[in-house]
Short mmCIF file of C-alpha atoms in Angstrom, two decimals:
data_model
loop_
_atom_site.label_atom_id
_atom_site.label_comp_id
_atom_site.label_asym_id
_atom_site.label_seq_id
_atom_site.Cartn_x
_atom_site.Cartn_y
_atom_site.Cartn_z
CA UNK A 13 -65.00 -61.04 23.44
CA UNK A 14 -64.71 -59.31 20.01
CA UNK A 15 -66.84 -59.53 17.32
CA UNK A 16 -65.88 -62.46 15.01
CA UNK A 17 -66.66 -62.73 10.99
CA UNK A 18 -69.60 -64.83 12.06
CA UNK A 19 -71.29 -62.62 13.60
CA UNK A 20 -71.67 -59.43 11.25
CA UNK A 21 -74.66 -57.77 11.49
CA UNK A 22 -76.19 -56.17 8.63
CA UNK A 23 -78.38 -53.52 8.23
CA UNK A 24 -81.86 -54.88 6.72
CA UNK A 25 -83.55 -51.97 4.74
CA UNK A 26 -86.81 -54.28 3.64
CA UNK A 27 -88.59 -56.79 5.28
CA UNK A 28 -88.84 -60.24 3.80
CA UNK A 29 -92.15 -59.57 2.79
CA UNK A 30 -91.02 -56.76 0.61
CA UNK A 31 -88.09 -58.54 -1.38
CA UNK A 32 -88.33 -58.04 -5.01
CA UNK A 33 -86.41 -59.16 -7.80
CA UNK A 34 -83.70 -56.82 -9.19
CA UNK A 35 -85.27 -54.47 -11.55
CA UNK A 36 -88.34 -55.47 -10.16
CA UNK A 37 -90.50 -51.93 -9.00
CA UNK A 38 -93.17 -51.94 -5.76
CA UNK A 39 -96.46 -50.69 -6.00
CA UNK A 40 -97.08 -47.27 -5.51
CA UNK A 41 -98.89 -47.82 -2.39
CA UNK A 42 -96.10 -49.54 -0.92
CA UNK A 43 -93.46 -47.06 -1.95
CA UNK A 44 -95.38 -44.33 -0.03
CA UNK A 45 -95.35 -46.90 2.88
CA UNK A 46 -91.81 -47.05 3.08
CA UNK A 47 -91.05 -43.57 2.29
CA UNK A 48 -93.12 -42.47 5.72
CA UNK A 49 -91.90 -45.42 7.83
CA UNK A 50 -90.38 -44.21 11.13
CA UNK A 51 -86.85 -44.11 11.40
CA UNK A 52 -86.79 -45.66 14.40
CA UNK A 53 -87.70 -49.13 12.57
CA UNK A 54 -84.90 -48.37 10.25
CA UNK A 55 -82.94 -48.36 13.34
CA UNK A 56 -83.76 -51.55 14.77
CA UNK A 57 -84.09 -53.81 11.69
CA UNK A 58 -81.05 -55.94 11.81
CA UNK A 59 -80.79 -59.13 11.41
CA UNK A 60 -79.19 -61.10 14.33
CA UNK A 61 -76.58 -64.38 13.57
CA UNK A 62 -77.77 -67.24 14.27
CA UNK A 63 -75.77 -68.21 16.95
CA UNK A 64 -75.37 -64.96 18.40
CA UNK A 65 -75.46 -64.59 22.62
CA UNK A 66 -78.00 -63.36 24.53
CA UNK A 67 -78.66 -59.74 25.59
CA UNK A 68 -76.99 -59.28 29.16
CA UNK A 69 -80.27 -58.53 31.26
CA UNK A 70 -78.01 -57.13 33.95
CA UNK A 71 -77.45 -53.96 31.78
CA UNK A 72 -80.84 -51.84 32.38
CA UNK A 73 -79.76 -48.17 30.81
CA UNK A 74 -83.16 -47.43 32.67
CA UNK A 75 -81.43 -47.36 35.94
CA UNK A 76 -78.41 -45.01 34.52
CA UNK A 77 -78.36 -41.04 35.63
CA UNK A 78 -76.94 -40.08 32.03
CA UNK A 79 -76.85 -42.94 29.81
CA UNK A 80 -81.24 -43.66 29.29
CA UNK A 81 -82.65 -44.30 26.04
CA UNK A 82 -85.46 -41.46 25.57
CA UNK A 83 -84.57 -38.86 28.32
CA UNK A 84 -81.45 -37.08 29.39
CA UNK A 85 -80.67 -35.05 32.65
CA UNK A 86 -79.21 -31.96 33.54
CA UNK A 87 -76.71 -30.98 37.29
CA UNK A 88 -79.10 -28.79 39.21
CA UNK A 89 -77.00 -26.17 40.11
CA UNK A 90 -76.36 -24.47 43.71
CA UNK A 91 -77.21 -20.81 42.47
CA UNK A 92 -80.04 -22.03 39.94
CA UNK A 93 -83.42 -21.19 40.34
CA UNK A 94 -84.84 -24.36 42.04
CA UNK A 95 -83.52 -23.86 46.20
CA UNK A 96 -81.34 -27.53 46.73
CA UNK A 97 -82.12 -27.33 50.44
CA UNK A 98 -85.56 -27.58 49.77
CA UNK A 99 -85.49 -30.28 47.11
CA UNK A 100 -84.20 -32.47 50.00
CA UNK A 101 -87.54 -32.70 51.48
CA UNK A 102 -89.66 -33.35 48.22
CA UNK A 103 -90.65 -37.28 48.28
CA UNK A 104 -88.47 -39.61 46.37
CA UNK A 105 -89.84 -42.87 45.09
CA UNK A 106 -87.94 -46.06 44.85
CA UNK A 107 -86.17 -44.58 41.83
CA UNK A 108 -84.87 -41.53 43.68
CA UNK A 109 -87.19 -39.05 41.79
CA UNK A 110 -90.24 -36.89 41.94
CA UNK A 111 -92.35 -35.13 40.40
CA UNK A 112 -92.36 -31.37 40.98
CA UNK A 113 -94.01 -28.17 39.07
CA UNK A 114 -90.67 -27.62 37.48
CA UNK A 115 -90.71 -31.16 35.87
CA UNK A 116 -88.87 -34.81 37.12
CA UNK A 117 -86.26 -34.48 39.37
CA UNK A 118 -83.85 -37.52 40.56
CA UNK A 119 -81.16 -37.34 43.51
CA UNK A 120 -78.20 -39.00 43.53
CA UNK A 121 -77.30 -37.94 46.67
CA UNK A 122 -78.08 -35.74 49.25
CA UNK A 123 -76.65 -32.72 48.32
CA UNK A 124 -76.79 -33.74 44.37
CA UNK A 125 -79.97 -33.41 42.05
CA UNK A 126 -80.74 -33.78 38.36
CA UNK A 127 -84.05 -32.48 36.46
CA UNK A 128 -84.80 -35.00 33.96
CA UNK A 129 -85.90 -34.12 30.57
CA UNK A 130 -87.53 -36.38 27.15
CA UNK A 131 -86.05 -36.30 24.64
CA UNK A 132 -88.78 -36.78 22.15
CA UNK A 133 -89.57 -33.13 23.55
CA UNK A 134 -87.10 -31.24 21.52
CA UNK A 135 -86.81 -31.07 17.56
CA UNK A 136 -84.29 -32.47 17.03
CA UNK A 137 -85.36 -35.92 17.92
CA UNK A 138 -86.56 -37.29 14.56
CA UNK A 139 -83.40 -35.46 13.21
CA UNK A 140 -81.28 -37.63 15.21
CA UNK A 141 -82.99 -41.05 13.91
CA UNK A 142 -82.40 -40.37 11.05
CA UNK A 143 -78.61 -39.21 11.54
CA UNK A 144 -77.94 -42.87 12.52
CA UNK A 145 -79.50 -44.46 9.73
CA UNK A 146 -77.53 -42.76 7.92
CA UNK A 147 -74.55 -43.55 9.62
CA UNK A 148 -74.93 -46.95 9.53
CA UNK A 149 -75.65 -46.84 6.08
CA UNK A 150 -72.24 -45.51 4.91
CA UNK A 151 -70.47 -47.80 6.50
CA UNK A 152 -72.91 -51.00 5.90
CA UNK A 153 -71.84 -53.59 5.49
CA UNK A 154 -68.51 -53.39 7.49
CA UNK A 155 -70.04 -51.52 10.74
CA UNK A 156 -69.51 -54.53 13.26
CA UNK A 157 -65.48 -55.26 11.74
CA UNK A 158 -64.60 -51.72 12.25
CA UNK A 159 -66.49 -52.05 16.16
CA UNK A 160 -64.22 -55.14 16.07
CA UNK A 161 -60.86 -52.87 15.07
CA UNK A 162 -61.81 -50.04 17.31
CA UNK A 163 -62.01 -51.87 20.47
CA UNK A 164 -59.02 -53.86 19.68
CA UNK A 165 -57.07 -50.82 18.60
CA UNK A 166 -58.36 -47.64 20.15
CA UNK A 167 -60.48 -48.61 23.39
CA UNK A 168 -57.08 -50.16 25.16
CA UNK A 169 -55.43 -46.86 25.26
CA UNK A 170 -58.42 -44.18 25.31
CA UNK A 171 -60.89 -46.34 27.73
CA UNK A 172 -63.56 -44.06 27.71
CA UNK A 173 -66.49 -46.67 26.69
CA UNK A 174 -68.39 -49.32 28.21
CA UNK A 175 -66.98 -52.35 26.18
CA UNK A 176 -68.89 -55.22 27.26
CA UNK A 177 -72.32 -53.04 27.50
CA UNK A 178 -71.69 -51.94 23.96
CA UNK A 179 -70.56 -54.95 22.35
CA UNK A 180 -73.16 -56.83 23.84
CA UNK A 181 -75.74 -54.58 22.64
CA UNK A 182 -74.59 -54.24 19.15
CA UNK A 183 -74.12 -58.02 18.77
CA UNK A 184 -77.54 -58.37 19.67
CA UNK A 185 -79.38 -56.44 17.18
CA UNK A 186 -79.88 -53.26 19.80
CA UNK A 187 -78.61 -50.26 17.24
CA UNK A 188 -80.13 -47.63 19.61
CA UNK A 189 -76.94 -45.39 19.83
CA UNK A 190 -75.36 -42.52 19.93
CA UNK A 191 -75.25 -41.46 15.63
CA UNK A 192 -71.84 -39.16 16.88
CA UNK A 193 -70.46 -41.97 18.68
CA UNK A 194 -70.90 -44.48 16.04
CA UNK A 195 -69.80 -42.18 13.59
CA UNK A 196 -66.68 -41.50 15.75
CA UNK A 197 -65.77 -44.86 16.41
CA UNK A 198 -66.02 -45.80 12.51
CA UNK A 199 -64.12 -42.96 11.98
CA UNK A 200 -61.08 -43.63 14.20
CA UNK A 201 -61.16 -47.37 13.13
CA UNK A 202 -60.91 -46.68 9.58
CA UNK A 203 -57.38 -46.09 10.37
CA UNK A 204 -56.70 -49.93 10.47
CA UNK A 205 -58.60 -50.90 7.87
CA UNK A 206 -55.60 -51.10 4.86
CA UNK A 207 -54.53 -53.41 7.58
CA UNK A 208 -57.31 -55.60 8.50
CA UNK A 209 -56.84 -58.40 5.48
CA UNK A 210 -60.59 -58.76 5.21
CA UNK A 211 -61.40 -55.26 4.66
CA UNK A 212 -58.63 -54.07 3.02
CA UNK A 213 -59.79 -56.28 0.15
CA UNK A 214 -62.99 -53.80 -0.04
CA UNK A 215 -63.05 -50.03 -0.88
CA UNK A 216 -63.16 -47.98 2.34
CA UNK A 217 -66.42 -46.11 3.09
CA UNK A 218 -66.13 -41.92 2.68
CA UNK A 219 -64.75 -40.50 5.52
CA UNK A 220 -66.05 -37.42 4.86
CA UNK A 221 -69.52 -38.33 4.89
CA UNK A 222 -68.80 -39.90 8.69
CA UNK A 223 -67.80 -36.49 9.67
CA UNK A 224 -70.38 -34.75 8.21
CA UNK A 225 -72.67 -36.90 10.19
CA UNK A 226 -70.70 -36.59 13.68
CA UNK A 227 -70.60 -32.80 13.04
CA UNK A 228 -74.36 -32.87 12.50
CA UNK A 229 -74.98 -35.37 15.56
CA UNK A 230 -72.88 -33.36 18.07
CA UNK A 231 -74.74 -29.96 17.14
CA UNK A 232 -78.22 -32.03 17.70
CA UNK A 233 -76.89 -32.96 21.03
CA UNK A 234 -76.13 -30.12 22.59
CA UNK A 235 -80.10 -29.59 23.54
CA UNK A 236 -80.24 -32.94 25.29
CA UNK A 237 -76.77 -33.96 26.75
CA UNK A 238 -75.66 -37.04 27.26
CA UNK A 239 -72.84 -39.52 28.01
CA UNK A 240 -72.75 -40.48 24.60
CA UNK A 241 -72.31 -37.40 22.85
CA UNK A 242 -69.47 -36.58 25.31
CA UNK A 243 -67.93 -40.06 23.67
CA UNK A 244 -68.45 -38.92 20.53
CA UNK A 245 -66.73 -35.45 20.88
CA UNK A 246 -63.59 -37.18 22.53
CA UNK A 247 -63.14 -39.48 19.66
CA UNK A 248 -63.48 -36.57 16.99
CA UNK A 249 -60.98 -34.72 18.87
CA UNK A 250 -58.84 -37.70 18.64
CA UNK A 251 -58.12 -37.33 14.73
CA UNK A 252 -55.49 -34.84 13.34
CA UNK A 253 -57.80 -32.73 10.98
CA UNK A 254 -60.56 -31.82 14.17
CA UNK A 255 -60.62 -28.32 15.09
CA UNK A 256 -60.11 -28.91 18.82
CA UNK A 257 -60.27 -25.83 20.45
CA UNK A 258 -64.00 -24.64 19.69
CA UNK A 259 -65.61 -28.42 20.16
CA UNK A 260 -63.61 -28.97 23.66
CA UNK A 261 -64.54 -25.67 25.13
CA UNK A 262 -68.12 -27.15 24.12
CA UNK A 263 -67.87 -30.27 25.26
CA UNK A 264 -66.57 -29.09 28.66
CA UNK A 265 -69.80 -27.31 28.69
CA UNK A 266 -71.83 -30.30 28.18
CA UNK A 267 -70.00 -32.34 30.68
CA UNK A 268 -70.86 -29.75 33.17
CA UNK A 269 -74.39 -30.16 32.70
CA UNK A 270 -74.09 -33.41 33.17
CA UNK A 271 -72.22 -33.28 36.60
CA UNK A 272 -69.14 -34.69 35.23
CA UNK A 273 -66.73 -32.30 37.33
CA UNK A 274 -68.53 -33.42 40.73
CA UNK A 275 -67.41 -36.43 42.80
CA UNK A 276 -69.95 -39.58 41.83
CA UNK A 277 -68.41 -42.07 44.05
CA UNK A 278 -71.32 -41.68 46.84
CA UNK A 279 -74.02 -41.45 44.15
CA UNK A 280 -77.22 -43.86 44.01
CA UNK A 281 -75.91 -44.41 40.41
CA UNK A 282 -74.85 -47.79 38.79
CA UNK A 283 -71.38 -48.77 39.79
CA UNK A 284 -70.47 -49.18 36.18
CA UNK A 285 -71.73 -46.06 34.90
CA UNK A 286 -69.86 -44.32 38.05
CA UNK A 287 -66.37 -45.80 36.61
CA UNK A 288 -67.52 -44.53 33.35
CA UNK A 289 -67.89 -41.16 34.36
CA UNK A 290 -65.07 -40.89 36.16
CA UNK A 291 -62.84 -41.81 33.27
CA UNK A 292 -64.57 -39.66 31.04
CA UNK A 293 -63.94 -36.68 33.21
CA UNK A 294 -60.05 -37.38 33.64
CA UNK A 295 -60.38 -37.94 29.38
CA UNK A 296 -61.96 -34.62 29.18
CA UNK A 297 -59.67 -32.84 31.66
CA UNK A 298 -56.82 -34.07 29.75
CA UNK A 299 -57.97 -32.56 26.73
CA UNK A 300 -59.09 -29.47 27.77
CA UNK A 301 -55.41 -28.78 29.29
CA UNK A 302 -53.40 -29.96 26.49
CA UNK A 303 -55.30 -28.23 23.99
CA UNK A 304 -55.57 -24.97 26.33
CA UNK A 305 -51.58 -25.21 26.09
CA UNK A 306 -51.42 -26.46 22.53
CA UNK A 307 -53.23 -23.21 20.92
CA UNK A 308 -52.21 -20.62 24.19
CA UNK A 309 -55.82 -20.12 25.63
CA UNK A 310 -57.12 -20.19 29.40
CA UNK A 311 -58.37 -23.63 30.42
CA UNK A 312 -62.22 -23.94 30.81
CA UNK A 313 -61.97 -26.61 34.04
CA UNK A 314 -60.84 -24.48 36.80
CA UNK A 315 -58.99 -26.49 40.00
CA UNK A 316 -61.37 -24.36 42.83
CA UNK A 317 -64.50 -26.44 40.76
CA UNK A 318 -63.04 -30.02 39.78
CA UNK A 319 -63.89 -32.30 42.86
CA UNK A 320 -63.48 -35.71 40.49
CA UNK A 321 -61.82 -38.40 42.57
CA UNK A 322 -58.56 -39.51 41.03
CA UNK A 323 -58.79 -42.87 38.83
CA UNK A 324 -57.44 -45.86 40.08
CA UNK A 325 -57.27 -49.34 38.33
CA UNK A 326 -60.32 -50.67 39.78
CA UNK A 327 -62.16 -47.59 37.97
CA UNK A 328 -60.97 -49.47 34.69
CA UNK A 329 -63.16 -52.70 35.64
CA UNK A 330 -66.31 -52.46 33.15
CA UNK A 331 -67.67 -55.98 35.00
CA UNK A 332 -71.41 -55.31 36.42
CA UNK A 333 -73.69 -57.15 38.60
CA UNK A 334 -76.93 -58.01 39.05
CA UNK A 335 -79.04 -59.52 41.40
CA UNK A 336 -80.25 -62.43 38.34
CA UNK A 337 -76.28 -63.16 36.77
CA UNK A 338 -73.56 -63.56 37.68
CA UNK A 339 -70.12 -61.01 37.51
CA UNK A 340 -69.60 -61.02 33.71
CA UNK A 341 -66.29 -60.26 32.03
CA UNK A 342 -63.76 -61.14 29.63
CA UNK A 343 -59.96 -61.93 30.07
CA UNK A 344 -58.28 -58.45 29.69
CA UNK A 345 -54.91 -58.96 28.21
CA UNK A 346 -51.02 -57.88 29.09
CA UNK A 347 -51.26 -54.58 26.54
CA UNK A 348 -54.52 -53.49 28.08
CA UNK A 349 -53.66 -53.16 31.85
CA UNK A 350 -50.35 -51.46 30.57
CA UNK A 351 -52.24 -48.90 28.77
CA UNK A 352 -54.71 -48.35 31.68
CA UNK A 353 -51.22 -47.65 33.26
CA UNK A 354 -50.41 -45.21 31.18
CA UNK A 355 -53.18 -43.67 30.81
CA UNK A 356 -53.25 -42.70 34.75
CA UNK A 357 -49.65 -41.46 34.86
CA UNK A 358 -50.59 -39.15 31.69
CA UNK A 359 -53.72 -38.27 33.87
CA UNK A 360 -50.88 -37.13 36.69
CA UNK A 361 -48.23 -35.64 34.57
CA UNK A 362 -51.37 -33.10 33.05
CA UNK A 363 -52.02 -31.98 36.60
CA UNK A 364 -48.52 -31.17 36.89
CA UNK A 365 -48.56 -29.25 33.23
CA UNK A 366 -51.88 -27.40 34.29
CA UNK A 367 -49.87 -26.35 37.69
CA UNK A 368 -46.88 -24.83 35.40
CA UNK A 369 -49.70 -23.44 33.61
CA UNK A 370 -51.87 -21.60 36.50
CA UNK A 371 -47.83 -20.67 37.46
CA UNK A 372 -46.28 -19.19 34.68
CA UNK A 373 -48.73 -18.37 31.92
CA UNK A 374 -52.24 -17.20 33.43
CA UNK A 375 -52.52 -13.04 33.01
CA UNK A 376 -51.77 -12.90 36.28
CA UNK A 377 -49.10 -14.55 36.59
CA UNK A 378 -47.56 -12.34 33.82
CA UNK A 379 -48.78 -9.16 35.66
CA UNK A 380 -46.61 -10.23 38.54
CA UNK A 381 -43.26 -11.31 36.55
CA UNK A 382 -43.56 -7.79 34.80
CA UNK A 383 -44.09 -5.98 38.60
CA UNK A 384 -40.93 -7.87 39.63
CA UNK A 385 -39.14 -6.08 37.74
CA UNK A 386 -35.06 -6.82 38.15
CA UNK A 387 -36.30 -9.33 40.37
CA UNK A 388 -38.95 -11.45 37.97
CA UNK A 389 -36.29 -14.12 37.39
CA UNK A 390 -35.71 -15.07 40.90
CA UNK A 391 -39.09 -15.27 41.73
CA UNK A 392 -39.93 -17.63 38.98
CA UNK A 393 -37.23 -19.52 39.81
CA UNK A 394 -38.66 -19.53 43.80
CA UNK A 395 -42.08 -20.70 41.81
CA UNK A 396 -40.54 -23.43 39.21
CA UNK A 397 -39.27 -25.40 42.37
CA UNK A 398 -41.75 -27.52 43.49
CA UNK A 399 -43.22 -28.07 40.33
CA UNK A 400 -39.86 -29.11 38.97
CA UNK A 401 -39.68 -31.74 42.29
CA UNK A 402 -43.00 -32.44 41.13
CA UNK A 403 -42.34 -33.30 37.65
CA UNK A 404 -39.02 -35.47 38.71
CA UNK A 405 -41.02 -37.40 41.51
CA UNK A 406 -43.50 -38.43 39.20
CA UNK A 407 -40.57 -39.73 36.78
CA UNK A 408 -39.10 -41.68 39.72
CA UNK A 409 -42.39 -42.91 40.56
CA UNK A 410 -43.05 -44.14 36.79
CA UNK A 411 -44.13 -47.90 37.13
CA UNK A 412 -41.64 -49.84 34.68
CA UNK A 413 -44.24 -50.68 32.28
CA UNK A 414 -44.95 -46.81 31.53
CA UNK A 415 -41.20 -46.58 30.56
CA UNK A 416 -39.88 -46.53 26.94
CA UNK A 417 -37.41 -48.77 28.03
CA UNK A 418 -39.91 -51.31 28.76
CA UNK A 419 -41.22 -51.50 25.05
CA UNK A 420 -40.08 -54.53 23.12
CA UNK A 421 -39.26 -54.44 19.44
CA UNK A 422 -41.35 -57.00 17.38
CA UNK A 423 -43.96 -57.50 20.70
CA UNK A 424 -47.64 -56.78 19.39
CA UNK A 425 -48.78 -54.04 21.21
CA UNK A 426 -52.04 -51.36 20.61
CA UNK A 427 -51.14 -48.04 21.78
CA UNK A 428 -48.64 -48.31 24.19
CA UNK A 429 -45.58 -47.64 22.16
CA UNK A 430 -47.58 -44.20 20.96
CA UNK A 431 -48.88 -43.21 24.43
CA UNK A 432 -45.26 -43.70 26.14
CA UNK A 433 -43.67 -41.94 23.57
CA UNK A 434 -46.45 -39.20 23.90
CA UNK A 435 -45.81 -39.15 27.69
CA UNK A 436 -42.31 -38.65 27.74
CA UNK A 437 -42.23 -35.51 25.06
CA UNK A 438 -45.21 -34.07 27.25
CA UNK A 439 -42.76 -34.42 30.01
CA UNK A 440 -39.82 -33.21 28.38
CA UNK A 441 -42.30 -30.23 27.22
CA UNK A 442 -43.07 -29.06 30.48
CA UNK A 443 -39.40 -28.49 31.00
CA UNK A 444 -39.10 -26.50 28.44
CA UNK A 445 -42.00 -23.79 28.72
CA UNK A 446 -40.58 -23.78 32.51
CA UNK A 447 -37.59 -22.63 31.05
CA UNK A 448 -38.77 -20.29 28.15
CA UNK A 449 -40.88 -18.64 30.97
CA UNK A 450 -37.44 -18.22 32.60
CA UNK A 451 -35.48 -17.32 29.36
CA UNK A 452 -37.98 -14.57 28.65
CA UNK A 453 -36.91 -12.70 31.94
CA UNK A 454 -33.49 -12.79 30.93
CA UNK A 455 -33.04 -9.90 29.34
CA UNK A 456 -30.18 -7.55 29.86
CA UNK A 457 -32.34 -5.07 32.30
CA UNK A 458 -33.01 -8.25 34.20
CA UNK A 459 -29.63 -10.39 34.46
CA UNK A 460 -28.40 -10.20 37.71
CA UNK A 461 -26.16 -12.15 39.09
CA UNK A 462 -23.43 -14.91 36.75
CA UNK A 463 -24.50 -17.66 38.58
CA UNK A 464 -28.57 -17.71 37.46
CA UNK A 465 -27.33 -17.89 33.91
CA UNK A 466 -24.98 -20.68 35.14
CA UNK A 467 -27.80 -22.59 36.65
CA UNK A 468 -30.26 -22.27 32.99
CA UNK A 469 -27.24 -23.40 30.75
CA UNK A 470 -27.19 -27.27 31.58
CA UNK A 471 -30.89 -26.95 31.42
CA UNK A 472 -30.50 -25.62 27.98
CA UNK A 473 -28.38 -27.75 26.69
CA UNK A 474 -30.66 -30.86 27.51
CA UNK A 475 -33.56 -29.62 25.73
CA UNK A 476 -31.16 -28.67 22.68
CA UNK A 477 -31.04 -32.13 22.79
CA UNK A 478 -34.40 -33.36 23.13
CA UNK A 479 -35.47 -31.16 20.04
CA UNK A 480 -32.57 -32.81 18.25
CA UNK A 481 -34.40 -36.24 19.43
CA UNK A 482 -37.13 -35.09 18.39
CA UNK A 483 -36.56 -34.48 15.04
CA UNK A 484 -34.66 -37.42 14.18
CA UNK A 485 -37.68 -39.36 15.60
CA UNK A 486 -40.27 -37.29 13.07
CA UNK A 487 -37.18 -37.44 9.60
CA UNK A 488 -36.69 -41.58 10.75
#
């Protein structure tokens, strides 16, 4: 269900009332009434197609933990201040929450509670209004095409919205978002859109005036976390020219306060919103151990505090129910279920990268090799065992559409060329730092025996050829 050239919604600046011919000034008085008009109005005044659907009822955002209009929540903690085994008794109402001296409070399970803040309470509120007018105004009149090109384009491989929620919302009129997730998503779009034929015939809104407005978003959110904002740093970390390793270590931090490394699959919580979070958190966990390798840092999601259950296909399903309608969904095509493919086994083969990680590269780790003395390079070798069975089970285990073999030449397809190709150098990558962990204990204090530098040369001489690979892939 994407967004056809009927249905663009444009952003309506002046009422009917207040149309004026061109050149054409307003009185005074009604140039000082527009000037201290609330941004909020700006926000909603759209003007909705004609024959436009209905707003899905069965969405209420009022029933979401982390994804509510005007107030945000934050993971009560087991050391905080506020004594979890005595929260238990406090009287919940129908909505799971209460009203205590410290503020709202809402339980999502027994053991789990969130204090829930307003938003309006913090300054940067108004700021954030007004963000998103301006967001949508530097892309106007193109916003709903490039929603059309992201979710065709991006969403497939990096599923970490609501698709029918959103769409249906922004279809509708409803421009109550996230200004860093809009921002984010025109950004990423804006890739395709020398390809759309439509929009290719216009010139393309400044990019960086989107990013100025995402960077300004994201800092506003950090006082009052929510889903969205974790959306909207994803996406920014998605383009080549983001700084990655200062906004993921922050973004890890916002995730936390919203509970995003706990288990939801118990919690009194929408079962939409609990497949959302959990493929947010894999997103996020991806990204903080790829970049944590990428620029040589420590990762900031430790294994002893990530309980998230792993993803399965069914945690891909954005249908919801409700007790007045009916399921409601939309025909997902061949490309999409192979990407949501892919995009578990990548979830897999970065649990096996942060395992060579916590083996070979943490301080301690190093501390140990360099105690070992003469004897470092057999015990990495004891070490690089099972994760090397690891690594070549998951290979064997690779469902056929996750294979580059399976890609056909000419076949339309949205990511999944990139992401398999993507997947198999991360693979062939966590080889290779197995073996330059090795390599660095060869030295000639260290050599021991012939046959260890026996057993390294094959190794070696595959990943001479990988880079070789490699490179032809980047020169062709």
């Amino acid at each position: 269900m994407l967004i056809s050239n009927a249905c663009l919604l444009l952003i309506i600046h002046s009422s009917p009332k207040d149309s004026k011919s061109p050149g054409q000034t307003p009185p005074p008085q009604q140039q000082q009434q527009q000037q201290q008009q609330h941004p909020a109005t700006l926000v909603n005044r759209v003007e909705k197609p004609q024959h436009a659907p209905q707003p899905v009822r069965g969405v209420v955002l009022g029933d979401t933990l982390s994804l509510q209009r005007e107030q945000h929540c934050r993971l009560i903690g087991r050391t905080s201040a506020l004594d979890i085994s005595l929260l238990g008794f406090s009287d919940f109402g129908s909505r799971h929450e209460t009203n205590t001296g410290f503020g709202k409070i809402r339980r999502v399970a027994n053991s789990d509670f969130f204090s829930m803040h307003t938003d309006a309470a913090f300054s940067t509120y108004e700021d954030e209004l007004q963000t998103l007018v301006a967001v949508e105004q530097t892309v106007a009149p193109y916003g709903p095409s490039l929603i059309d090109l992201y979710f065709r384009n991006v969403h497939p491989s990096f599923p970490i919205l609501q698709k029918h929620t959103f769409m249906d919302r922004h279809r509708c009129g409803d421009r109550q978002f996230h200004s860093g997730l809009l921002a984010g998503m025109y950004l990423l779009a804006l890739r395709w859109w020398n390809k759309d034929p439509v929009l290719s015939q216009h010139p393309k809104p400044p990019v960086y005036r989107l990013e100025e407005l995402a960077a300004r978003s994201l800092s506003m959110a950090m006082q009052h976390p929510k889903l969205s904002a974790l959306q909207a740093g994803l996406l920014l970390l998605q383009r080549r020219q983001s700084t990655d390793w200062g906004l993921t270590v922050q973004l890890v931090a916002l995730a936390q306060d919203l509970g995003l490394h706990i288990d939801c699959t118990n919690w009194d919580i929408p079962v939409w919103e609990r497949r959302l979070r959990k493929r947010l958190a894999w997103a996020l966990y991806m990204q903080d151990k790829w970049t944590a390798l990428v620029h040589g840092r420590p990762s900031h999601i430790q294994a002893a505090d990530w309980a998230v259950s792993t993803l399965s296909l069914d945690d891909f399903n954005e249908e919801f129910e409700n007790a007045d309608q009916q399921m409601i969904a939309d025909v997902e095509n061949e490309e999409e279920e192979k990407s949501r493919v892919i995009f578990i086994q990548m979830i897999e083969l970065t649990s096996i990268m942060a395992e060579v990680i916590d083996v070979f590269y943490t301080q301690r780790a190093n501390a140990e090799f360099e105690a070992g003395g003469r004897n470092a390079t057999r015990l990495i070798l004891e070490r690089a065992k099972p994760v090397q069975l690891k690594l070549k089970e998951w290979f064997s285990r690779l469902p056929s559409v996750a294979r580059m073999d399976a890609y056909t030449p000419g076949k339309l397809s949205s990511n999944g060329k990139r992401q398999k190709v993507g997947q198999n150098k991360a693979a062939h990558g966590l080889h290779m730092k197995q073996d330059t962990c090795i390599l660095h204990t060869l030295q000639p204090r260290y050599l021991f025996t012939d046959a260890l530098c026996s057993r390294c040369s094959p190794r070696l001489r595959i990943h001479t050829s990988c880079i070789f690979v490699d490179q032809r892939q980047r020169h062709d």
